[in-house]
Coordinates of C-alpha atoms in Angstrom, one line a residue:
Chain A
M49 CA 117.1 173.3 80.8
E50 CA 119.7 175.6 79.8
N51 CA 123.2 175.0 77.2
L52 CA 125.9 176.4 77.9
M53 CA 129.4 176.2 75.9
L54 CA 132.7 176.5 78.0
I55 CA 136.2 177.1 76.0
G56 CA 138.3 174.8 78.6
K57 CA 142.0 174.0 78.0
P58 CA 142.7 170.7 77.5
V59 CA 145.7 169.7 80.4
I60 CA 145.0 165.8 79.4
A61 CA 142.6 165.4 76.7
G62 CA 140.4 162.9 77.4
R63 CA 135.8 162.6 77.0
A64 CA 133.9 162.1 79.8
S65 CA 130.7 163.2 80.1
G66 CA 128.8 163.5 84.4
M67 CA 127.2 165.2 87.2
A68 CA 128.8 168.0 88.3
L69 CA 130.5 168.3 91.6
V70 CA 131.7 171.6 92.4
S71 CA 133.3 174.0 95.2
D72 CA 135.3 177.2 94.8
Q73 CA 137.6 175.3 97.9
P74 CA 140.9 173.6 97.0
L75 CA 140.4 169.9 98.1
S76 CA 143.3 168.0 99.1
F77 CA 142.6 164.0 98.7
W78 CA 145.1 163.2 101.4
G79 CA 142.7 163.4 104.4
G80 CA 140.1 164.8 101.9
Y81 CA 138.9 162.0 99.4
D82 CA 138.1 157.8 100.3
W83 CA 139.7 156.4 98.5
K84 CA 137.7 152.8 98.9
S85 CA 134.6 154.8 98.6
G86 CA 134.4 158.3 96.6
E87 CA 133.2 160.0 99.9
I88 CA 134.6 163.4 100.1
T89 CA 135.9 163.3 103.9
D90 CA 137.4 166.4 104.4
R91 CA 135.1 167.1 107.0
R92 CA 135.8 171.4 106.7
H93 CA 135.3 171.2 103.3
P94 CA 131.8 172.5 101.5
L95 CA 131.5 168.9 99.5
S96 CA 132.4 166.4 103.0
G97 CA 130.1 164.0 102.7
M98 CA 129.1 163.9 98.7
N99 CA 130.4 161.0 96.6
A100 CA 132.7 162.1 93.8
K101 CA 132.9 158.5 92.2
D102 CA 132.1 158.5 88.6
K103 CA 131.1 162.2 89.1
I104 CA 133.3 165.7 87.2
L105 CA 135.1 166.9 90.3
A106 CA 135.1 170.4 89.8
V107 CA 137.3 172.0 92.5
P108 CA 140.3 175.2 91.3
F109 CA 143.0 173.2 93.3
T110 CA 145.0 170.9 95.2
R111 CA 145.7 172.2 98.1
G112 CA 148.2 170.1 101.7
S113 CA 149.0 166.8 101.5
S114 CA 152.2 166.1 98.5
T115 CA 149.8 162.6 98.9
T116 CA 146.7 164.2 96.9
T117 CA 148.0 162.5 94.4
A118 CA 148.9 158.4 95.2
V119 CA 145.1 158.7 97.2
L120 CA 143.8 159.7 93.7
L121 CA 145.9 157.1 91.9
E122 CA 144.5 154.0 94.5
S123 CA 141.0 155.5 93.7
I124 CA 141.6 155.3 89.9
R125 CA 142.5 151.5 90.1
A126 CA 140.0 151.1 92.6
G127 CA 137.3 152.3 90.4
T128 CA 136.0 155.0 93.3
A129 CA 137.7 158.1 90.9
P130 CA 136.0 161.1 89.7
V131 CA 135.2 160.1 85.7
A132 CA 137.1 163.5 84.9
I133 CA 138.3 166.8 86.5
I134 CA 138.0 170.7 85.7
T135 CA 140.3 173.1 87.5
T136 CA 141.1 176.6 87.7
A137 CA 144.9 176.3 86.0
T138 CA 146.9 173.2 85.4
D139 CA 146.5 171.1 88.2
F140 CA 150.3 169.5 88.7
F141 CA 149.2 166.5 91.2
F142 CA 145.7 165.7 89.4
A143 CA 147.8 166.0 86.1
L144 CA 150.7 163.0 87.4
A145 CA 148.0 160.5 88.5
S146 CA 146.4 160.7 85.8
V147 CA 149.8 160.5 83.2
V148 CA 150.9 157.3 86.0
A149 CA 147.4 155.0 86.0
G150 CA 148.2 155.9 82.0
E151 CA 151.2 154.8 82.7
L152 CA 150.5 151.7 85.1
Y153 CA 146.5 150.7 84.4
E154 CA 145.9 152.2 80.7
K155 CA 143.6 154.6 82.5
S156 CA 144.1 158.3 82.2
F157 CA 141.3 160.6 83.0
P158 CA 140.3 164.2 81.3
L159 CA 141.6 166.8 82.7
V160 CA 140.4 170.5 82.0
A161 CA 141.6 174.2 83.5
L162 CA 139.3 177.0 82.8
S163 CA 139.6 180.7 83.6
D164 CA 138.3 181.8 86.9
S165 CA 135.0 183.4 85.6
N166 CA 134.4 180.0 83.2
F167 CA 134.7 178.0 86.4
S168 CA 132.2 180.4 88.6
L169 CA 130.1 179.7 86.0
L170 CA 129.6 175.9 87.2
K171 CA 127.2 174.5 89.4
N172 CA 126.7 171.9 91.8
G173 CA 124.1 169.4 89.8
D174 CA 124.8 170.3 86.4
Q175 CA 125.8 167.9 83.3
I176 CA 128.9 168.1 82.0
E177 CA 130.2 166.7 78.9
I178 CA 134.0 167.2 78.2
L179 CA 135.1 167.1 74.9
E180 CA 138.6 166.0 73.5
S181 CA 139.1 169.3 72.5
G182 CA 139.2 170.3 76.8
N183 CA 135.9 172.3 76.0
L184 CA 132.4 171.6 78.5
I185 CA 128.9 171.5 77.3
V186 CA 127.0 171.9 79.9
H187 CA 123.3 171.6 81.0
S188 CA 122.1 173.5 83.5
P189 CA 119.0 171.6 85.1
Chain B
M16 CA 156.5 177.3 73.6
T17 CA 158.0 174.0 73.5
L18 CA 160.2 171.5 76.3
T19 CA 164.0 171.0 74.7
L20 CA 165.7 167.9 75.9
S21 CA 169.6 167.6 76.5
D22 CA 171.4 164.9 74.9
K23 CA 171.4 162.9 78.5
D24 CA 167.6 163.2 78.5
H25 CA 167.7 161.7 75.1
E26 CA 169.1 158.4 75.8
M27 CA 167.4 158.5 79.3
L28 CA 164.0 158.8 77.5
T29 CA 164.7 155.9 74.6
G30 CA 166.0 153.3 77.5
A31 CA 170.0 153.9 77.3
H32 CA 170.3 154.0 81.3
G33 CA 168.1 151.2 81.8
A34 CA 164.1 151.0 82.2
A35 CA 164.0 152.5 85.5
A36 CA 165.2 155.7 83.9
K37 CA 163.5 155.7 80.7
M38 CA 160.1 154.8 83.1
A39 CA 161.2 158.2 85.0
M40 CA 162.2 160.3 82.1
S41 CA 158.8 159.8 80.4
I42 CA 156.2 160.4 83.1
L43 CA 158.8 163.5 84.2
V44 CA 158.5 164.6 80.5
R45 CA 155.3 164.2 79.9
M46 CA 154.8 166.0 83.7
A47 CA 157.0 169.5 82.1
E48 CA 155.1 169.0 79.0
I49 CA 152.3 169.7 81.2
S50 CA 153.5 172.4 82.9
G51 CA 154.5 174.5 80.1
A52 CA 158.4 173.6 80.9
K53 CA 161.0 175.1 78.2
E54 CA 163.8 172.6 79.5
L55 CA 164.9 170.1 82.3
L56 CA 167.5 171.2 85.1
D57 CA 169.9 169.1 87.3
I58 CA 169.2 169.3 90.9
S59 CA 171.5 167.9 93.6
G60 CA 169.1 166.1 96.2
A61 CA 165.7 165.2 96.5
H62 CA 163.3 163.9 99.3
I63 CA 160.0 161.2 98.6
D64 CA 157.2 161.5 100.3
S65 CA 156.0 158.7 97.8
T66 CA 157.3 155.8 101.0
V67 CA 153.9 156.7 102.8
Y68 CA 151.5 153.5 102.1
I69 CA 148.7 153.8 101.0
G70 CA 147.4 151.8 98.9
D71 CA 148.5 148.7 96.4
A72 CA 148.7 151.2 93.9
G73 CA 150.9 153.3 95.4
L74 CA 153.0 150.1 96.3
E75 CA 152.6 148.7 92.3
F76 CA 154.2 152.1 91.4
A77 CA 157.1 151.2 93.7
E78 CA 157.6 148.2 93.0
R79 CA 157.6 148.7 89.5
L80 CA 160.0 151.3 89.2
A81 CA 162.6 148.9 92.0
S82 CA 161.4 145.5 90.2
L83 CA 163.2 147.3 86.4
G84 CA 166.6 148.3 88.3
A85 CA 165.6 152.0 89.9
K86 CA 168.8 153.7 91.4
V87 CA 168.5 157.1 93.0
S88 CA 171.5 159.6 90.8
V89 CA 171.3 162.4 93.2
P90 CA 171.3 162.1 97.1
T91 CA 167.4 161.4 98.2
T92 CA 166.3 160.8 101.8
L93 CA 163.0 159.2 102.5
N94 CA 159.9 160.7 103.8
V95 CA 158.0 159.0 107.0
S96 CA 156.9 155.7 106.1
G97 CA 153.7 153.0 106.9
L98 CA 155.4 151.7 109.9
D99 CA 157.3 152.0 113.0
E100 CA 159.3 148.4 111.9
H101 CA 159.8 147.9 116.0
H102 CA 157.1 149.1 117.7
W103 CA 153.7 148.5 115.5
K104 CA 152.9 145.6 117.8
E105 CA 152.4 147.6 120.7
W106 CA 149.5 149.8 118.6
A107 CA 146.7 148.5 116.4
V108 CA 148.0 148.3 113.2
P109 CA 146.5 145.3 111.1
P110 CA 149.5 143.0 110.1
E111 CA 148.6 142.2 106.8
W112 CA 149.1 146.3 106.4
A113 CA 152.2 146.4 108.2
R114 CA 153.6 143.4 105.5
Q115 CA 152.1 146.1 102.6
A116 CA 154.0 149.5 104.5
Q117 CA 157.3 146.9 105.1
R118 CA 157.1 146.5 100.7
Q119 CA 156.7 149.7 99.6
M120 CA 159.7 150.2 102.7
T121 CA 162.1 147.6 101.0
A122 CA 161.0 149.2 97.3
Y123 CA 162.4 152.9 97.8
Q124 CA 165.6 151.4 99.9
S125 CA 166.4 149.4 97.3
M126 CA 166.7 152.1 95.0
G127 CA 169.9 153.9 97.0
T128 CA 168.4 156.3 99.3
I129 CA 168.7 157.4 102.1
P130 CA 166.4 155.8 105.1
T131 CA 166.0 159.2 107.0
W132 CA 162.3 158.1 107.8
T133 CA 161.1 161.4 108.4
C134 CA 158.9 164.4 107.6
A135 CA 161.8 167.1 108.5
P136 CA 164.3 166.2 106.1
Y137 CA 166.0 169.7 106.6
Q138 CA 166.1 168.9 110.3
T139 CA 169.1 165.8 109.4
E140 CA 172.8 165.8 108.1
M141 CA 170.7 166.1 104.7
R142 CA 169.8 169.9 105.2
P143 CA 169.6 171.3 101.7
V144 CA 171.8 175.3 101.5
F145 CA 170.6 178.4 100.0
G146 CA 169.3 178.4 96.3
Q147 CA 170.3 174.9 96.0
Q148 CA 167.6 173.1 93.3
I149 CA 166.3 169.8 95.4
A150 CA 163.5 167.9 93.9
W151 CA 160.8 168.0 97.3
G152 CA 157.8 166.0 98.4
E153 CA 156.0 166.3 101.5
S154 CA 154.3 169.8 101.5
N155 CA 155.1 170.8 105.3
A156 CA 159.0 169.9 103.8
I157 CA 158.8 172.2 100.5
V158 CA 157.4 175.1 102.4
F159 CA 160.5 175.0 105.2
A160 CA 163.3 173.5 101.5
N161 CA 162.1 176.9 100.4
S162 CA 160.8 179.9 102.9
V163 CA 163.2 179.1 105.1
I164 CA 166.4 178.2 103.9
G165 CA 165.7 179.0 100.0
A166 CA 166.3 175.9 98.5
R167 CA 164.4 175.7 95.5
T168 CA 161.7 172.9 94.3
E169 CA 158.5 172.9 93.6
R170 CA 155.1 171.8 95.6
Y171 CA 156.0 168.0 93.7
P172 CA 153.3 165.6 94.6
D173 CA 154.5 161.7 95.8
L174 CA 155.2 159.5 92.5
F175 CA 156.9 162.6 90.8
D176 CA 159.6 162.7 93.9
V177 CA 161.0 159.6 92.7
C178 CA 161.5 160.1 89.2
C179 CA 163.1 163.4 89.8
A180 CA 165.1 161.8 92.1
I181 CA 166.2 158.6 89.3
T182 CA 166.6 161.1 87.2
G183 CA 168.8 163.8 88.7
R184 CA 166.2 166.2 86.8
A185 CA 163.3 168.7 87.7
P186 CA 161.2 171.1 85.1
A187 CA 162.1 174.1 85.3
I188 CA 159.1 175.2 86.3
G189 CA 157.8 177.4 89.7
L190 CA 159.5 177.8 92.4
H191 CA 162.8 176.5 90.9
L192 CA 162.9 180.0 88.8
T193 CA 164.0 183.2 90.6
E194 CA 161.2 185.2 89.2
N195 CA 158.6 183.2 90.1
R196 CA 159.6 183.6 93.7
A197 CA 158.6 186.6 94.5
G198 CA 155.7 188.0 96.8
K199 CA 151.9 188.5 95.6
L200 CA 150.1 189.6 99.1
L201 CA 151.4 191.5 101.6
L202 CA 149.7 190.9 105.5
N203 CA 150.6 193.2 108.1
L204 CA 150.3 192.0 111.6
K205 CA 147.7 194.6 113.4
D206 CA 147.9 194.7 116.9
I207 CA 149.2 191.2 117.7
P208 CA 151.6 191.1 121.0
E209 CA 154.7 190.0 121.5
A210 CA 153.7 187.8 124.2
L211 CA 151.5 185.9 121.5
Q212 CA 153.9 186.2 119.2
V213 CA 157.1 184.2 121.6
S214 CA 154.4 182.0 122.5
D215 CA 154.7 178.1 120.0
D216 CA 150.9 178.6 119.6
F217 CA 150.3 181.2 118.1
Y218 CA 153.0 179.7 114.6
P219 CA 150.4 177.2 114.0
V220 CA 147.6 179.5 114.0
L221 CA 149.2 181.5 111.8
G222 CA 150.1 179.0 109.4
H223 CA 146.2 177.9 109.1
F224 CA 145.6 181.1 108.7
L225 CA 148.1 181.7 105.9
G226 CA 147.3 179.0 104.4
K227 CA 143.5 180.0 103.8
A228 CA 144.3 184.2 103.2
A229 CA 147.1 183.0 100.5
H230 CA 144.8 181.1 98.0
N231 CA 147.2 180.6 95.7
M232 CA 149.4 183.6 95.9
I233 CA 152.8 183.6 97.7
P234 CA 152.6 185.9 101.3
V235 CA 155.0 188.1 102.9
I236 CA 154.3 189.0 105.9
A237 CA 155.6 192.2 107.8
G238 CA 155.0 193.5 111.4
M239 CA 157.0 190.6 113.2
K240 CA 158.0 192.0 116.7
I241 CA 160.5 189.3 117.2
I242 CA 162.5 186.8 115.7
P243 CA 161.3 183.0 115.5
N244 CA 162.9 180.0 116.1
E245 CA 163.1 176.9 113.3
D246 CA 160.8 174.8 115.0
Q247 CA 158.3 177.7 115.3
L248 CA 158.5 178.1 111.1
K249 CA 158.3 174.8 110.9
A250 CA 155.4 174.9 112.7
L251 CA 154.0 177.9 110.8
G252 CA 154.8 176.2 107.6
A253 CA 153.3 172.5 108.3
G254 CA 149.8 174.5 109.0
A255 CA 150.3 176.8 105.7
A256 CA 151.2 173.9 104.1
S257 CA 147.4 171.5 105.4
S258 CA 145.0 174.4 104.9
G259 CA 146.1 175.3 101.4
A260 CA 148.9 175.5 99.3
V261 CA 151.6 177.8 100.5
A262 CA 155.0 176.5 99.0
L263 CA 156.9 179.4 100.1
F264 CA 156.7 182.3 102.2
H265 CA 157.9 185.6 103.1
M266 CA 158.2 186.6 106.6
V267 CA 160.2 190.2 106.5
G268 CA 163.0 190.2 108.3
I269 CA 163.2 186.9 109.1
T270 CA 163.4 184.4 106.7
P271 CA 166.2 184.6 103.1
E272 CA 164.4 186.2 100.6
A273 CA 163.1 188.5 102.9
P274 CA 165.8 191.1 103.8
T275 CA 163.3 193.6 103.2
I276 CA 159.4 194.1 101.6
E277 CA 161.3 195.3 98.5
A278 CA 163.2 192.4 98.7
A279 CA 160.0 189.3 98.8
F280 CA 158.6 191.1 96.7
Q281 CA 161.0 191.7 93.9
G282 CA 161.1 195.2 93.3
N283 CA 156.3 194.9 92.6
K284 CA 153.5 195.6 94.5
P285 CA 151.8 193.6 95.9
Q286 CA 149.4 192.1 93.8
E287 CA 147.1 192.7 97.5
T288 CA 147.4 193.7 101.1
S289 CA 145.5 192.9 104.1
A290 CA 145.9 193.4 107.7
I291 CA 146.2 190.1 110.1
T292 CA 143.9 191.2 113.4
M293 CA 144.1 189.3 116.7
E294 CA 140.2 188.2 115.5
M295 CA 141.1 186.6 112.6
L296 CA 144.2 184.7 114.6
R297 CA 141.3 183.9 117.0
Q298 CA 138.5 182.3 114.8
A299 CA 142.0 180.3 112.7
R300 CA 142.2 178.3 116.2
R301 CA 139.3 178.1 116.7
E302 CA 139.2 176.2 113.4
L303 CA 141.9 173.9 114.5
T304 CA 139.7 172.3 117.2
H305 CA 137.2 170.2 115.9
T306 CA 135.2 169.0 118.6
D307 CA 133.5 171.0 121.9
N308 CA 133.8 168.1 124.4
A309 CA 136.5 168.1 127.4
R310 CA 136.9 165.3 126.7
L311 CA 141.2 163.9 126.3
D312 CA 141.8 160.5 125.4
M313 CA 145.5 161.3 123.7
I314 CA 147.6 164.0 123.2
V315 CA 149.0 163.5 120.0
L316 CA 152.9 165.8 119.2
G317 CA 155.4 165.6 116.4
S318 CA 153.5 166.6 113.2
P319 CA 156.2 167.9 111.8
H320 CA 158.7 165.1 113.0
F321 CA 159.7 166.4 116.8
S322 CA 163.4 168.2 116.9
L323 CA 165.6 167.5 119.8
A324 CA 165.0 171.3 120.4
E325 CA 161.3 170.1 121.0
F326 CA 162.1 167.3 122.8
K327 CA 164.7 169.9 124.8
K328 CA 161.0 172.1 125.4
L329 CA 159.7 169.4 126.7
A330 CA 161.4 168.1 129.0
P331 CA 161.2 170.5 131.5
L332 CA 157.8 170.4 131.9
V333 CA 157.4 166.8 132.7
A334 CA 160.2 166.2 134.3
G335 CA 159.1 165.3 137.8
K336 CA 155.8 164.8 136.8
K337 CA 152.8 161.9 136.1
K338 CA 150.7 162.1 133.3
N339 CA 146.7 160.8 134.1
A340 CA 146.6 157.0 133.7
R341 CA 143.4 157.8 131.4
V342 CA 145.2 159.6 128.6
K343 CA 147.8 158.4 126.7
F344 CA 150.5 160.7 125.6
L345 CA 152.2 160.1 122.3
V346 CA 155.7 162.2 120.8
T347 CA 156.2 161.2 117.0
S348 CA 159.3 161.6 115.6
S349 CA 162.5 160.2 113.3
R350 CA 164.8 157.2 114.8
A351 CA 167.7 159.5 114.4
M352 CA 166.3 162.2 116.6
A353 CA 164.6 160.0 119.0
Q354 CA 168.5 158.7 119.5
L355 CA 169.7 161.6 119.9
A356 CA 167.7 162.9 122.4
Q357 CA 167.4 159.8 124.4
Q358 CA 171.3 160.6 124.0
A359 CA 171.4 163.9 125.9
G360 CA 168.8 162.7 128.9
F361 CA 165.8 164.3 127.4
L362 CA 163.9 160.9 126.2
E363 CA 164.1 160.1 130.2
H364 CA 162.3 162.7 131.6
I365 CA 159.5 161.8 129.3
Q366 CA 159.4 158.2 129.4
E367 CA 158.9 158.9 133.1
F368 CA 156.1 161.2 132.8
G369 CA 154.0 158.2 131.1
A370 CA 154.8 159.7 127.5
Q371 CA 155.5 157.0 124.5
L372 CA 157.7 157.3 121.4
T373 CA 156.7 156.4 118.0
V374 CA 159.6 156.7 115.7
D375 CA 159.3 156.5 111.4
T376 CA 155.7 156.9 110.9
C377 CA 153.5 159.0 112.5
I378 CA 149.1 158.6 113.7
L379 CA 148.0 160.5 109.6
T380 CA 150.6 157.4 108.2
T381 CA 150.0 154.3 109.8
P382 CA 146.6 153.0 111.3
M383 CA 147.5 152.8 115.0
L384 CA 144.8 154.4 116.7
P385 CA 142.4 151.7 118.5
K386 CA 138.8 152.5 117.7
E387 CA 139.0 153.8 122.0
I388 CA 140.4 156.3 121.7
E389 CA 138.0 159.2 120.0
F390 CA 139.1 162.7 121.9
L391 CA 142.8 163.7 120.7
M392 CA 144.8 166.9 121.7
T393 CA 147.7 168.9 119.5
N394 CA 149.9 171.0 119.5
S395 CA 150.5 170.8 115.6
A396 CA 147.9 172.6 112.9
K397 CA 148.7 169.2 110.8
F398 CA 147.2 167.4 113.3
A399 CA 144.4 169.1 113.7
Y400 CA 144.1 169.9 110.0
Y401 CA 143.4 166.1 109.3
A402 CA 142.6 164.1 112.5
P403 CA 138.9 164.4 111.8
G404 CA 139.5 163.4 107.5
L405 CA 141.8 160.6 107.9
L406 CA 141.4 159.0 111.6
D407 CA 137.6 160.5 112.2
K408 CA 138.9 161.4 115.1
K409 CA 137.6 164.6 117.3
I410 CA 140.3 167.0 118.4
T411 CA 141.3 169.6 120.0
F412 CA 144.7 172.0 119.2
G413 CA 146.2 174.0 122.1
S414 CA 149.8 174.9 123.6
L415 CA 152.9 172.2 124.4
A416 CA 151.8 173.9 127.7
D417 CA 148.3 172.8 127.2
C418 CA 148.5 169.6 125.5
V419 CA 151.4 168.8 128.8
N420 CA 149.3 170.3 131.5
S421 CA 145.6 168.5 129.6
A422 CA 147.5 165.2 130.4
I423 CA 148.4 165.2 133.7
A424 CA 144.6 166.6 134.6
G425 CA 143.0 163.9 132.6
D426 CA 140.9 166.2 130.4
I427 CA 141.0 169.3 128.2
V428 CA 142.5 172.8 129.7
R429 CA 143.4 175.7 128.1
D430 CA 145.2 179.0 128.9
E431 CA 143.3 181.9 126.9
T432 CA 145.6 184.6 128.4
L433 CA 147.6 185.3 125.9
W434 CA 144.6 185.3 123.3
K435 CA 142.3 187.4 125.4
T436 CA 144.0 190.7 124.8

């Protein structure tokens, strides 16, 4: 069991903890995320078939459709969203979903940006704790 | 770095211009701060992608703004809706979905928008001009506006486009600013035959490749032997914005900000340079097909929405022929473009062939396809990319002629000649 502290930037500040779902491939939520269940459905994505509900999702950035934000908002309302998202730079699409979920439902979620090198240290199955500062405590099983 | 707001921005933020402008401006300001913007800038056009009905949250957002009296302050076009209002009953659209999608359409129409209902707003009268500051949603429209026209929009998501449209403002970030529009990645076409470059199926494949190769850099394509037409560039952009996050590409000697390689990079050196080979394109073409079954249930064309020129190209391919009775053949377009195609006499040939037309929406944004339709074929990289995940359907990519020939044959046939060389 190894604990790692990583410095992150709090794009949307907040606390969260959960198991990490990690990929170095960008993801579109439209056509890539089933908001009714939380399953990742992009059949060309390495995380296809995994469920991100209540997990911490780590993908470098959003690709594809403008509708990603709307799909993420639906999943927040339905209770099938990740508890937090980690990216490699400020991701406008994810950030907007958190801001609008705060405005409509008082349900914003933390969003953290890591450097490329810190991001590359994350692994599927890590237990991650996100601190208010944007820093992460990573427990690798 | 802090955000400086104008007096009018402050007024909107405090509610002096109404409750809807206050909500829109508060979201805009929050996002501008998150993006590190120093100020907001004026826009003179918007395109709202949020019209696509997904579920209750998006509808609640639209109806909240509408109930607060939201009105757009700049000319604003609307993206595809969740419903073909006149023809949805001919398909498998559940009535409850239709009712909700219609409510979302009504909410956005109530804001004083132009009901274009198309994902190709750049092929309407509302086409922006070079250098124009706009706020657009819809990934294929964003990349076309930036790359082919030289208008300026950041890659905006649903729910934000409408906030810009209401306030007439956007954060001064990203592709709104000249210095951020320089190319970063140089991609040289290497030994790609002219005969392939002329062919319409080259562009979706190149786009699909480009989206993945570009990662998060602005790509510059060099080495074209021909000048592609507008619909070919549209297909390229849509492919790149599906497989990747491309919001702007340059094509040397063709797109307006790239008269030369130097101009495309604004005098800087590329961060990376690589070649695009036939083998890479063959691989990209293989990735667009998501089955090895030759069974065919339906041809789907029109993502992005079919233009008049595309109807004109399809008409002689199908004139005097009949599709196989077992196979459906669908073209999606806007109602305005369909009307023009009708007047020009193109639709007659297409309908006699046995094809159907759906307007204002497409197979990805309305649940129109019945369960028994399992195997699709398309000439669109965007349909090819999204159909497996969104619709749980198998899909094969081919040229427009491949799609017509397959519809006649009743199963999938593709001409491999151009891809072998």
